[in-house]
XYZ file of C-alpha atoms in Angstrom:
230
model
C -18.639 3.235 6.984
C -22.435 3.376 6.794
C -22.744 0.649 9.473
C -23.393 2.725 12.583
C -22.868 -0.156 15.005
C -19.565 -1.117 13.402
C -18.413 2.483 13.631
C -19.260 2.531 17.324
C -17.397 -0.734 17.915
C -14.275 0.398 16.044
C -14.365 3.801 17.708
C -14.574 2.266 21.184
C -11.826 -0.271 20.510
C -9.341 2.111 18.882
C -10.231 4.806 21.406
C -9.294 2.432 24.223
C -5.905 1.984 22.535
C -5.245 5.707 22.679
C -6.383 6.823 19.239
C -8.669 9.795 18.687
C -11.373 8.546 16.316
C -13.999 10.366 14.227
C -16.654 8.381 12.368
C -18.975 9.375 9.519
C -21.560 7.362 7.576
C -21.554 9.168 4.216
C -18.885 9.526 1.561
C -19.506 13.238 1.075
C -18.878 14.081 4.706
C -15.922 11.707 4.853
C -14.255 13.403 1.876
C -14.948 16.845 3.332
C -13.415 16.030 6.711
C -10.431 14.193 5.268
C -9.536 17.000 2.865
C -9.786 19.473 5.736
C -6.659 17.743 7.045
C -5.435 16.757 10.475
C -5.875 12.967 10.212
C -3.039 10.457 10.425
C -5.036 7.615 8.850
C -8.372 6.936 7.154
C -10.279 3.638 7.452
C -12.569 3.518 4.418
C -15.336 1.074 3.503
C -15.777 0.117 -0.154
C -19.558 -0.349 -0.040
C -20.975 3.104 0.695
C -24.487 4.320 -0.188
C -23.765 7.637 -1.919
C -20.279 7.421 -3.490
C -18.391 4.128 -3.499
C -15.150 3.836 -1.578
C -12.977 3.655 -4.695
C -14.188 7.054 -5.874
C -13.725 8.445 -2.365
C -10.132 7.177 -2.445
C -9.543 8.780 -5.866
C -10.715 12.155 -4.552
C -8.535 11.882 -1.454
C -5.474 10.875 -3.489
C -5.951 13.795 -5.856
C -4.980 16.070 -2.953
C -3.563 14.132 -0.005
C -1.188 11.247 0.684
C -2.869 10.426 4.023
C -2.641 6.629 4.574
C -5.869 4.766 3.767
C -6.862 1.312 5.027
C -9.776 -0.039 2.992
C -12.475 -2.414 4.232
C -14.188 -4.769 1.803
C -17.052 -7.145 2.483
C -16.694 -9.044 -0.766
C -13.125 -10.240 -0.324
C -12.703 -10.058 -4.111
C -9.121 -9.934 -5.399
C -10.192 -7.460 -8.093
C -11.545 -5.093 -5.436
C -8.308 -5.296 -3.481
C -6.174 -4.788 -6.587
C -8.247 -1.781 -7.679
C -8.016 -0.212 -4.237
C -4.245 -0.674 -4.089
C -3.810 0.671 -7.630
C -5.760 3.814 -6.770
C -3.590 4.373 -3.709
C -4.814 2.397 -0.698
C -2.050 1.475 1.749
C -3.666 -1.771 2.870
C -7.000 -3.593 2.969
C -8.922 -5.749 5.405
C -11.838 -8.045 4.587
C -15.080 -8.011 6.559
C -15.864 -9.463 8.972
C -12.613 -8.705 10.765
C -11.210 -9.084 14.242
C -10.710 -5.744 15.996
C -7.226 -6.865 17.043
C -6.339 -7.400 13.395
C -7.632 -3.933 12.545
C -5.565 -2.432 15.344
C -2.464 -4.322 14.185
C -2.918 -3.061 10.613
C -3.385 0.518 11.856
C -0.223 0.334 13.983
C 1.783 -1.163 11.117
C 0.745 1.589 8.685
C 1.476 4.365 11.165
C 4.882 2.868 12.030
C 5.798 2.659 8.364
C 4.709 6.239 7.686
C 6.626 7.466 10.729
C 9.748 5.586 9.622
C 9.485 7.006 6.102
C 9.014 10.586 7.296
C 11.836 10.378 9.785
C 14.509 8.525 7.827
C 16.636 11.636 7.435
C 17.675 10.706 3.886
C 18.061 13.610 1.467
C 19.363 14.300 -1.996
C 21.337 12.077 -4.317
C 22.863 10.051 -1.484
C 19.624 8.079 -1.494
C 19.582 7.423 -5.249
C 19.496 3.916 -6.643
C 19.864 3.489 -10.403
C 19.619 0.243 -12.318
C 19.511 0.559 -16.077
C 16.870 3.070 -17.109
C 15.140 3.082 -13.708
C 16.171 5.487 -10.941
C 14.740 5.808 -7.430
C 15.468 8.767 -5.158
C 14.485 8.186 -1.531
C 15.011 11.814 -0.559
C 12.380 13.145 -2.956
C 10.507 9.809 -3.027
C 10.415 9.817 -6.806
C 10.966 7.059 -9.359
C 11.846 7.651 -12.998
C 11.717 4.995 -15.678
C 13.051 5.898 -19.115
C 13.022 9.502 -17.966
C 9.333 9.501 -17.013
C 8.162 9.922 -13.406
C 6.099 6.937 -12.218
C 2.979 7.531 -10.140
C 3.541 5.046 -7.311
C 1.625 4.657 -4.074
C 3.595 4.935 -0.824
C 3.611 1.146 -0.413
C 4.689 0.578 -4.021
C 7.567 3.019 -3.570
C 8.737 1.293 -0.373
C 8.397 -2.111 -2.032
C 10.416 -1.074 -5.084
C 13.070 0.488 -2.876
C 13.394 -2.735 -0.868
C 13.718 -4.842 -4.019
C 16.233 -2.472 -5.613
C 18.429 -2.560 -2.523
C 18.667 -6.339 -2.983
C 18.677 -6.305 -6.799
C 19.688 -9.654 -8.216
C 18.797 -11.479 -4.999
C 15.479 -13.034 -4.028
C 13.632 -11.345 -1.164
C 11.131 -13.585 0.614
C 7.463 -12.732 1.094
C 7.931 -12.846 4.860
C 10.750 -10.305 4.718
C 8.875 -8.024 2.309
C 5.740 -8.117 4.462
C 7.725 -7.213 7.555
C 9.910 -4.528 5.937
C 7.289 -2.915 3.685
C 3.942 -3.476 5.419
C 5.343 -3.529 8.948
C 3.668 -6.710 10.104
C 4.252 -10.434 10.373
C 3.534 -12.587 7.330
C 0.555 -14.947 7.304
C 0.301 -17.828 4.793
C -3.177 -16.626 3.766
C -2.213 -12.954 3.464
C -1.876 -12.042 -0.218
C -1.316 -8.317 0.391
C 2.317 -8.233 -0.689
C 1.525 -10.213 -3.856
C -1.200 -7.741 -4.762
C 1.144 -4.782 -4.235
C 3.804 -6.478 -6.391
C 1.218 -7.143 -9.140
C 0.310 -3.458 -9.223
C 3.962 -2.333 -9.102
C 4.873 -4.661 -11.980
C 2.244 -3.035 -14.196
C 3.711 0.401 -13.524
C 7.415 -0.364 -14.012
C 6.792 -2.669 -16.972
C 9.496 -4.740 -18.652
C 12.990 -3.664 -19.618
C 13.738 -2.747 -23.244
C 14.762 -6.322 -23.982
C 11.347 -7.550 -22.830
C 12.589 -9.102 -19.585
C 10.473 -8.662 -16.448
C 12.072 -6.216 -14.040
C 10.394 -7.872 -11.059
C 10.359 -11.653 -11.134
C 8.317 -13.951 -8.925
C 10.130 -16.949 -7.486
C 7.491 -19.587 -6.808
C 7.073 -20.418 -3.152
C 9.782 -17.973 -2.074
C 9.362 -14.304 -2.969
C 10.418 -11.722 -5.557
C 13.556 -10.475 -7.258
C 14.446 -7.265 -9.088
C 16.314 -8.681 -12.087
C 19.708 -7.357 -13.111
C 20.709 -7.103 -16.760
C 22.775 -9.887 -18.270
C 26.507 -9.137 -17.975
C 26.797 -8.932 -21.741
C 24.032 -6.331 -22.153
C 24.520 -2.573 -22.372
C 21.833 -1.677 -19.826
């Protein structure tokens, strides 16, 4: 973030919670340090003076899967959707409460730790519904034989929906299971992740949405009609 005072504030607050924090004010240096490795999480501002945060995220994602929490001052849904599509794990609008930032950081790190330590390997972790197959061991998803390029959150979200295929999973449950935090009525994060995931998995061959939204409740991975061949 190019806001020096904000960097100092965040560094002091997260440092007091036991995190080791490095701060930089330019995109170029941020990319260089991130790609050098050794970081568990990156907090990245969208509005940067030299290279915007979206391009920084693209360059990071071309090499690393390090979790990225994006900060945006505009609070624009399009900004959040773009960031999540490129590969951000979560976003937080400015101005933000430092406790909220800390909670988001903890949630991301818990989720990453859980994913890395789940002990699932091989075909035991496979879930196949129609022409879509997810393998938790290799963390890959194939649709019609093609590998989908999903973010870590999108993969976890799809896996959660597939495990309850045919049933509706509430927003509160998805937020807790996938994002690792409590649901807030004004938090649209899970909806944005679902929107991006829907674009990538597309519809089934019969034109039916794979992931359906149930108004006021949550989302459902749709099963084929009993009479279909899929």
